[in-house]
Amino acid sequence: MTEIIRINTDNNKDVIKKCADAIKGGGTVVFPTETVYGLGADAFNPEACKKIFIAKNRPADNPLIVHISNMAMLDDVAYIEDDLREKMKHIWPSPLTLLLKKKKSVPDIVSAGLDTVCIRFPDNPIALALIDESGPIAAPSANISTRPSIVDSVTAIKELNGRVDIIIDAGRVKYGVESTIIDCTVKPYRLLRAGAFTVEDIETMIGPVYVDPLARGYSQSKVALTPGLKYRHYAPSKKLFLIEDENKFREFISSDLASNFLILCSEENSQYARGKALILGRDIYEIAHNLFYDFRVLDSSDKKYGVIQSFPEEGIGFAVMNRIRKASFLIIKDKDNIDKINKVLNEA
Ligand code: TXA
Ligand code: MG
């Protein structure tokens, strides 16, 4: 049985205590962060962490992020260089996750047998209060494996009711894309996953970071940057087509063929749509905020397919494009002919 608890200013303390008790007792709790919902368990309890893998249908070789709420907790789970620790005091809480050498206290199931662990200090008052009360929480994104991450509580309940002990019902999250992950065990530091914390900000606040071309999100490459990234990710159930060239996108959405497609685009491009378009947002932050939500709108729509445009890869747009590419069934690159879409549809 899953208990669904709506949180508000009046019941806040009681709810947090109840959820922390569930975590300490070896249970699982779905909770909001500023990026996406997480599915958490006591990071020091292997049996509890095992429940996360079962609830999500997650492959055992995909490690979990450990969530902390103060710097002392960091020292309980990982090793960090002094100067980076000093910098992080000013940067955390925020959606920047660090890959560090792990301490023995972190069970193998959390790190999937690796000698490293991802550490995240989330910037969300509910998450922070919960971790303060329970201690470090291991939590992946709350979605069932391969599905889009969950950014609202209605979806959390739909997807996870019956699979976890508690779901905290706290509405929509702030960013809508996951945290940025950097590998701090190598120099220069290396981007492992683009996310809500921008590369530009990392370079200003911490220093140079190596960005592998894979971070842009093309192809389900076998040489994944993190274990999780070799799996299909973030995908709606319906086939999504990305048309990177803006003119080709406009041409496509104004064609007859587009009537079978839910069109996901900017307000500006919506005027080219023959039918009604789903406007993702007015700026890139709004687009990030709505992206995973609208993938699920696509799944419940009466359209057979989805088609989406590309956005500039600056700031959070870098993470947005990474997620769109990974979620896409087919990418029409600038040099590609749009007939490729027809071909795929005819083969299906
Ligand atoms: O915003 C977020 O980071 C959310 C919220 C809930 O905090 N969490 C999240 O977790 O996105 P998850 O498990 O969905 O993604 C974590 C990624 C996976 O690709 C995983 O393979 C990678 O981090 N990862 C975790 N530990 C790692 C390790 N020790 N070495 C390499 N990659 C690791
Ligand atoms: Mg995930």
Short mmCIF file of N, CA and C in Angstrom, two decimals, residues 222-340:
data_model
loop_
_atom_site.label_atom_id
_atom_site.label_comp_id
_atom_site.label_asym_id
_atom_site.label_seq_id
_atom_site.Cartn_x
_atom_site.Cartn_y
_atom_site.Cartn_z
N LYS A 222 27.48 3.04 -27.18
CA LYS A 222 27.94 2.01 -26.25
C LYS A 222 28.97 2.56 -25.29
N VAL A 223 29.66 3.62 -25.71
CA VAL A 223 30.64 4.22 -24.80
C VAL A 223 29.97 5.33 -24.00
N ALA A 224 29.06 4.93 -23.13
CA ALA A 224 28.29 5.90 -22.36
C ALA A 224 29.17 6.63 -21.35
N LEU A 225 28.82 7.86 -21.08
CA LEU A 225 29.58 8.64 -20.11
C LEU A 225 29.32 8.15 -18.69
N THR A 226 28.10 7.76 -18.37
CA THR A 226 27.79 7.17 -17.07
C THR A 226 27.02 5.88 -17.35
N PRO A 227 27.05 4.94 -16.40
CA PRO A 227 26.38 3.66 -16.65
C PRO A 227 24.93 3.86 -17.10
N GLY A 228 24.26 4.84 -16.50
CA GLY A 228 22.85 5.03 -16.81
C GLY A 228 22.61 5.48 -18.24
N LEU A 229 23.60 6.14 -18.82
CA LEU A 229 23.36 6.77 -20.11
C LEU A 229 23.44 5.81 -21.30
N LYS A 230 23.82 4.55 -21.03
CA LYS A 230 23.83 3.62 -22.16
C LYS A 230 22.42 3.07 -22.42
N TYR A 231 21.52 3.28 -21.46
CA TYR A 231 20.16 2.80 -21.65
C TYR A 231 19.31 3.86 -22.35
N ARG A 232 18.26 3.38 -23.03
CA ARG A 232 17.32 4.30 -23.62
C ARG A 232 16.72 5.14 -22.50
N HIS A 233 16.49 6.43 -22.78
CA HIS A 233 16.19 7.32 -21.68
C HIS A 233 15.11 8.30 -22.02
N TYR A 234 14.36 8.71 -21.04
CA TYR A 234 13.50 9.89 -21.12
C TYR A 234 12.42 9.80 -22.19
N ALA A 235 12.21 8.63 -22.77
CA ALA A 235 11.42 8.57 -23.98
C ALA A 235 9.92 8.45 -23.71
N PRO A 236 9.14 9.22 -24.47
CA PRO A 236 7.69 8.99 -24.43
C PRO A 236 7.40 7.62 -25.08
N SER A 237 6.22 7.07 -24.84
CA SER A 237 5.88 5.77 -25.47
C SER A 237 5.68 5.95 -26.96
N LYS A 238 5.16 7.09 -27.35
CA LYS A 238 4.94 7.35 -28.78
C LYS A 238 6.25 7.81 -29.43
N LYS A 239 6.35 7.55 -30.72
CA LYS A 239 7.58 7.92 -31.43
C LYS A 239 7.67 9.44 -31.57
N LEU A 240 8.81 9.98 -31.13
CA LEU A 240 9.06 11.41 -31.23
C LEU A 240 10.10 11.67 -32.31
N PHE A 241 9.84 12.64 -33.17
CA PHE A 241 10.76 13.00 -34.25
C PHE A 241 11.30 14.40 -33.99
N LEU A 242 12.61 14.53 -34.02
CA LEU A 242 13.25 15.83 -33.84
C LEU A 242 13.72 16.35 -35.20
N ILE A 243 13.30 17.55 -35.56
CA ILE A 243 13.79 18.18 -36.80
C ILE A 243 14.65 19.37 -36.39
N GLU A 244 15.97 19.23 -36.56
CA GLU A 244 16.88 20.23 -36.01
C GLU A 244 16.88 21.54 -36.80
N ASP A 245 16.72 21.45 -38.11
CA ASP A 245 16.75 22.67 -38.93
C ASP A 245 15.41 23.39 -38.83
N GLU A 246 15.46 24.66 -38.49
CA GLU A 246 14.22 25.40 -38.21
C GLU A 246 13.32 25.52 -39.44
N ASN A 247 13.92 25.77 -40.61
CA ASN A 247 13.09 25.90 -41.81
C ASN A 247 12.41 24.59 -42.17
N LYS A 248 13.15 23.49 -42.04
CA LYS A 248 12.57 22.18 -42.33
C LYS A 248 11.47 21.85 -41.32
N PHE A 249 11.68 22.26 -40.09
CA PHE A 249 10.65 22.03 -39.08
C PHE A 249 9.37 22.78 -39.44
N ARG A 250 9.53 24.03 -39.80
CA ARG A 250 8.36 24.85 -40.15
C ARG A 250 7.63 24.26 -41.36
N GLU A 251 8.43 23.83 -42.33
CA GLU A 251 7.86 23.24 -43.54
C GLU A 251 7.06 21.98 -43.18
N PHE A 252 7.66 21.16 -42.30
CA PHE A 252 7.00 19.91 -41.95
C PHE A 252 5.68 20.15 -41.21
N ILE A 253 5.71 21.06 -40.23
CA ILE A 253 4.49 21.22 -39.41
C ILE A 253 3.37 21.93 -40.18
N SER A 254 3.72 22.50 -41.34
CA SER A 254 2.65 23.11 -42.14
C SER A 254 2.18 22.16 -43.25
N SER A 255 2.76 20.94 -43.27
CA SER A 255 2.38 19.98 -44.33
C SER A 255 1.22 19.09 -43.89
N ASP A 256 0.63 18.38 -44.85
CA ASP A 256 -0.49 17.47 -44.58
C ASP A 256 -0.12 16.38 -43.58
N LEU A 257 1.08 15.88 -43.77
CA LEU A 257 1.55 14.75 -42.94
C LEU A 257 1.48 15.08 -41.45
N ALA A 258 1.64 16.36 -41.13
CA ALA A 258 1.73 16.77 -39.73
C ALA A 258 0.44 16.51 -38.94
N SER A 259 -0.65 16.23 -39.64
CA SER A 259 -1.91 16.03 -38.93
C SER A 259 -1.88 14.79 -38.02
N ASN A 260 -0.96 13.87 -38.27
CA ASN A 260 -0.82 12.69 -37.39
C ASN A 260 0.09 12.96 -36.19
N PHE A 261 0.63 14.17 -36.13
CA PHE A 261 1.66 14.47 -35.13
C PHE A 261 1.18 15.50 -34.11
N LEU A 262 1.56 15.27 -32.85
CA LEU A 262 1.45 16.37 -31.89
C LEU A 262 2.72 17.21 -32.07
N ILE A 263 2.53 18.51 -32.28
CA ILE A 263 3.64 19.40 -32.58
C ILE A 263 4.09 20.10 -31.29
N LEU A 264 5.34 19.88 -30.91
CA LEU A 264 5.86 20.52 -29.70
C LEU A 264 6.86 21.59 -30.13
N CYS A 265 6.55 22.86 -29.83
CA CYS A 265 7.41 23.93 -30.35
C CYS A 265 7.28 25.22 -29.55
N SER A 266 8.03 26.22 -29.98
CA SER A 266 7.98 27.54 -29.36
C SER A 266 6.72 28.26 -29.82
N GLU A 267 6.39 29.33 -29.12
CA GLU A 267 5.23 30.13 -29.47
C GLU A 267 5.39 30.67 -30.90
N GLU A 268 6.62 31.09 -31.19
CA GLU A 268 6.92 31.68 -32.50
C GLU A 268 6.65 30.69 -33.63
N ASN A 269 7.06 29.43 -33.43
CA ASN A 269 6.88 28.45 -34.51
C ASN A 269 5.46 27.91 -34.60
N SER A 270 4.68 28.11 -33.54
CA SER A 270 3.33 27.53 -33.53
C SER A 270 2.47 28.09 -34.66
N GLN A 271 2.79 29.29 -35.13
CA GLN A 271 1.99 29.89 -36.21
C GLN A 271 2.13 29.14 -37.54
N TYR A 272 3.20 28.33 -37.65
CA TYR A 272 3.39 27.57 -38.89
C TYR A 272 2.62 26.25 -38.87
N ALA A 273 2.11 25.90 -37.70
CA ALA A 273 1.42 24.61 -37.57
C ALA A 273 0.07 24.66 -38.25
N ARG A 274 -0.22 23.62 -39.00
CA ARG A 274 -1.52 23.51 -39.65
C ARG A 274 -2.60 23.35 -38.57
N GLY A 275 -2.41 22.37 -37.70
CA GLY A 275 -3.34 22.16 -36.60
C GLY A 275 -2.90 22.93 -35.38
N LYS A 276 -3.28 22.43 -34.22
CA LYS A 276 -2.89 23.11 -32.99
C LYS A 276 -1.54 22.58 -32.52
N ALA A 277 -0.69 23.48 -32.07
CA ALA A 277 0.61 23.05 -31.55
C ALA A 277 0.59 23.14 -30.03
N LEU A 278 1.44 22.32 -29.41
CA LEU A 278 1.61 22.40 -27.97
C LEU A 278 2.83 23.30 -27.73
N ILE A 279 2.58 24.48 -27.17
CA ILE A 279 3.68 25.43 -26.97
C ILE A 279 4.45 25.05 -25.72
N LEU A 280 5.76 24.76 -25.90
CA LEU A 280 6.58 24.29 -24.78
C LEU A 280 6.89 25.39 -23.78
N GLY A 281 6.98 26.63 -24.26
CA GLY A 281 7.27 27.72 -23.34
C GLY A 281 7.75 28.94 -24.08
N ARG A 282 7.85 30.06 -23.36
CA ARG A 282 8.25 31.32 -23.99
C ARG A 282 9.76 31.55 -23.92
N ASP A 283 10.40 30.92 -22.94
CA ASP A 283 11.86 31.01 -22.88
C ASP A 283 12.40 29.64 -22.51
N ILE A 284 13.72 29.50 -22.54
CA ILE A 284 14.33 28.17 -22.42
C ILE A 284 14.10 27.57 -21.02
N TYR A 285 13.97 28.40 -19.99
CA TYR A 285 13.69 27.85 -18.66
C TYR A 285 12.28 27.27 -18.61
N GLU A 286 11.34 27.98 -19.24
CA GLU A 286 9.97 27.47 -19.29
C GLU A 286 9.91 26.19 -20.11
N ILE A 287 10.69 26.14 -21.18
CA ILE A 287 10.72 24.95 -22.03
C ILE A 287 11.27 23.75 -21.25
N ALA A 288 12.35 23.97 -20.50
CA ALA A 288 12.91 22.91 -19.65
C ALA A 288 11.86 22.44 -18.64
N HIS A 289 11.17 23.40 -18.06
CA HIS A 289 10.16 23.12 -17.04
C HIS A 289 9.03 22.25 -17.59
N ASN A 290 8.69 22.44 -18.85
CA ASN A 290 7.53 21.73 -19.43
C ASN A 290 7.90 20.48 -20.22
N LEU A 291 9.18 20.29 -20.55
CA LEU A 291 9.56 19.26 -21.52
C LEU A 291 9.06 17.86 -21.15
N PHE A 292 9.45 17.34 -19.99
CA PHE A 292 9.06 15.98 -19.61
C PHE A 292 7.55 15.90 -19.39
N TYR A 293 7.00 16.98 -18.89
CA TYR A 293 5.54 17.03 -18.67
C TYR A 293 4.83 16.87 -20.01
N ASP A 294 5.33 17.57 -21.03
CA ASP A 294 4.67 17.53 -22.33
C ASP A 294 4.94 16.22 -23.09
N PHE A 295 6.03 15.54 -22.77
CA PHE A 295 6.23 14.19 -23.34
C PHE A 295 5.08 13.29 -22.90
N ARG A 296 4.66 13.48 -21.67
CA ARG A 296 3.56 12.66 -21.16
C ARG A 296 2.22 13.12 -21.73
N VAL A 297 2.11 14.42 -22.02
CA VAL A 297 0.91 14.92 -22.71
C VAL A 297 0.84 14.25 -24.09
N LEU A 298 1.97 14.13 -24.75
CA LEU A 298 2.02 13.44 -26.05
C LEU A 298 1.48 12.01 -25.91
N ASP A 299 1.94 11.32 -24.88
CA ASP A 299 1.50 9.93 -24.71
C ASP A 299 0.00 9.80 -24.51
N SER A 300 -0.60 10.78 -23.86
CA SER A 300 -2.04 10.66 -23.61
C SER A 300 -2.87 11.39 -24.68
N SER A 301 -2.22 11.96 -25.68
CA SER A 301 -2.96 12.68 -26.72
C SER A 301 -3.52 11.69 -27.75
N ASP A 302 -4.38 12.18 -28.64
CA ASP A 302 -4.95 11.28 -29.66
C ASP A 302 -4.08 11.23 -30.92
N LYS A 303 -2.92 11.87 -30.88
CA LYS A 303 -2.02 11.85 -32.04
C LYS A 303 -1.13 10.61 -31.98
N LYS A 304 -0.77 10.13 -33.16
CA LYS A 304 0.02 8.90 -33.24
C LYS A 304 1.50 9.13 -32.95
N TYR A 305 1.99 10.32 -33.32
CA TYR A 305 3.42 10.62 -33.20
C TYR A 305 3.61 12.02 -32.63
N GLY A 306 4.87 12.31 -32.28
CA GLY A 306 5.22 13.66 -31.87
C GLY A 306 6.33 14.21 -32.75
N VAL A 307 6.34 15.53 -32.94
CA VAL A 307 7.46 16.15 -33.65
C VAL A 307 7.87 17.38 -32.85
N ILE A 308 9.20 17.56 -32.74
CA ILE A 308 9.71 18.63 -31.88
C ILE A 308 10.83 19.38 -32.59
N GLN A 309 10.98 20.65 -32.26
CA GLN A 309 12.03 21.47 -32.86
C GLN A 309 13.28 21.44 -31.99
N SER A 310 14.37 22.05 -32.47
CA SER A 310 15.56 22.16 -31.62
C SER A 310 15.65 23.57 -31.04
N PHE A 311 16.49 23.71 -30.03
CA PHE A 311 16.67 25.00 -29.35
C PHE A 311 18.17 25.28 -29.21
N PRO A 312 18.55 26.56 -29.05
CA PRO A 312 19.97 26.88 -28.91
C PRO A 312 20.59 26.16 -27.70
N GLU A 313 21.79 25.61 -27.91
CA GLU A 313 22.43 24.81 -26.86
C GLU A 313 23.26 25.66 -25.91
N GLU A 314 22.66 26.70 -25.39
CA GLU A 314 23.35 27.54 -24.41
C GLU A 314 22.63 27.43 -23.09
N GLY A 315 23.39 27.64 -21.99
CA GLY A 315 22.77 27.59 -20.67
C GLY A 315 22.04 26.29 -20.48
N ILE A 316 20.83 26.36 -19.95
CA ILE A 316 20.05 25.15 -19.69
C ILE A 316 19.58 24.51 -21.01
N GLY A 317 19.69 25.27 -22.11
CA GLY A 317 19.35 24.73 -23.43
C GLY A 317 20.21 23.54 -23.82
N PHE A 318 21.42 23.48 -23.27
CA PHE A 318 22.31 22.34 -23.53
C PHE A 318 21.69 21.05 -22.99
N ALA A 319 21.16 21.13 -21.76
CA ALA A 319 20.49 19.96 -21.17
C ALA A 319 19.19 19.65 -21.88
N VAL A 320 18.46 20.69 -22.27
CA VAL A 320 17.18 20.50 -22.97
C VAL A 320 17.42 19.71 -24.26
N MET A 321 18.44 20.10 -25.03
CA MET A 321 18.71 19.40 -26.30
C MET A 321 19.22 17.98 -26.06
N ASN A 322 20.00 17.78 -25.00
CA ASN A 322 20.43 16.42 -24.66
C ASN A 322 19.21 15.53 -24.40
N ARG A 323 18.26 16.02 -23.63
CA ARG A 323 17.06 15.22 -23.32
C ARG A 323 16.21 14.98 -24.56
N ILE A 324 16.06 16.01 -25.38
CA ILE A 324 15.23 15.85 -26.59
C ILE A 324 15.85 14.81 -27.51
N ARG A 325 17.16 14.88 -27.71
CA ARG A 325 17.82 13.92 -28.61
C ARG A 325 17.68 12.51 -28.09
N LYS A 326 17.87 12.35 -26.78
CA LYS A 326 17.79 11.00 -26.22
C LYS A 326 16.36 10.46 -26.27
N ALA A 327 15.40 11.34 -26.20
CA ALA A 327 14.00 10.91 -26.20
C ALA A 327 13.50 10.64 -27.62
N SER A 328 14.25 11.11 -28.62
CA SER A 328 13.75 11.04 -29.99
C SER A 328 13.96 9.68 -30.63
N PHE A 329 12.96 9.24 -31.35
CA PHE A 329 13.04 7.99 -32.10
C PHE A 329 13.90 8.20 -33.34
N LEU A 330 13.76 9.38 -33.94
CA LEU A 330 14.54 9.72 -35.13
C LEU A 330 14.92 11.20 -35.08
N ILE A 331 16.19 11.48 -35.41
CA ILE A 331 16.66 12.86 -35.45
C ILE A 331 16.92 13.24 -36.90
N ILE A 332 16.27 14.28 -37.37
CA ILE A 332 16.57 14.82 -38.69
C ILE A 332 17.60 15.92 -38.48
N LYS A 333 18.85 15.62 -38.79
CA LYS A 333 19.91 16.61 -38.63
C LYS A 333 19.83 17.61 -39.77
N ASP A 334 20.57 18.70 -39.64
CA ASP A 334 20.48 19.78 -40.62
C ASP A 334 20.66 19.32 -42.06
N LYS A 335 21.58 18.35 -42.25
CA LYS A 335 21.87 17.93 -43.63
C LYS A 335 20.90 16.84 -44.12
N ASP A 336 20.12 16.28 -43.22
CA ASP A 336 19.23 15.17 -43.58
C ASP A 336 18.02 15.65 -44.37
N ASN A 337 17.52 14.75 -45.20
CA ASN A 337 16.30 15.02 -45.94
C ASN A 337 15.11 14.65 -45.06
N ILE A 338 14.10 15.48 -45.11
CA ILE A 338 12.93 15.28 -44.25
C ILE A 338 12.13 14.03 -44.65
N ASP A 339 12.37 13.55 -45.88
CA ASP A 339 11.69 12.32 -46.34
C ASP A 339 12.00 11.12 -45.47
N LYS A 340 13.09 11.22 -44.72
CA LYS A 340 13.44 10.14 -43.79
C LYS A 340 12.27 9.81 -42.86
#
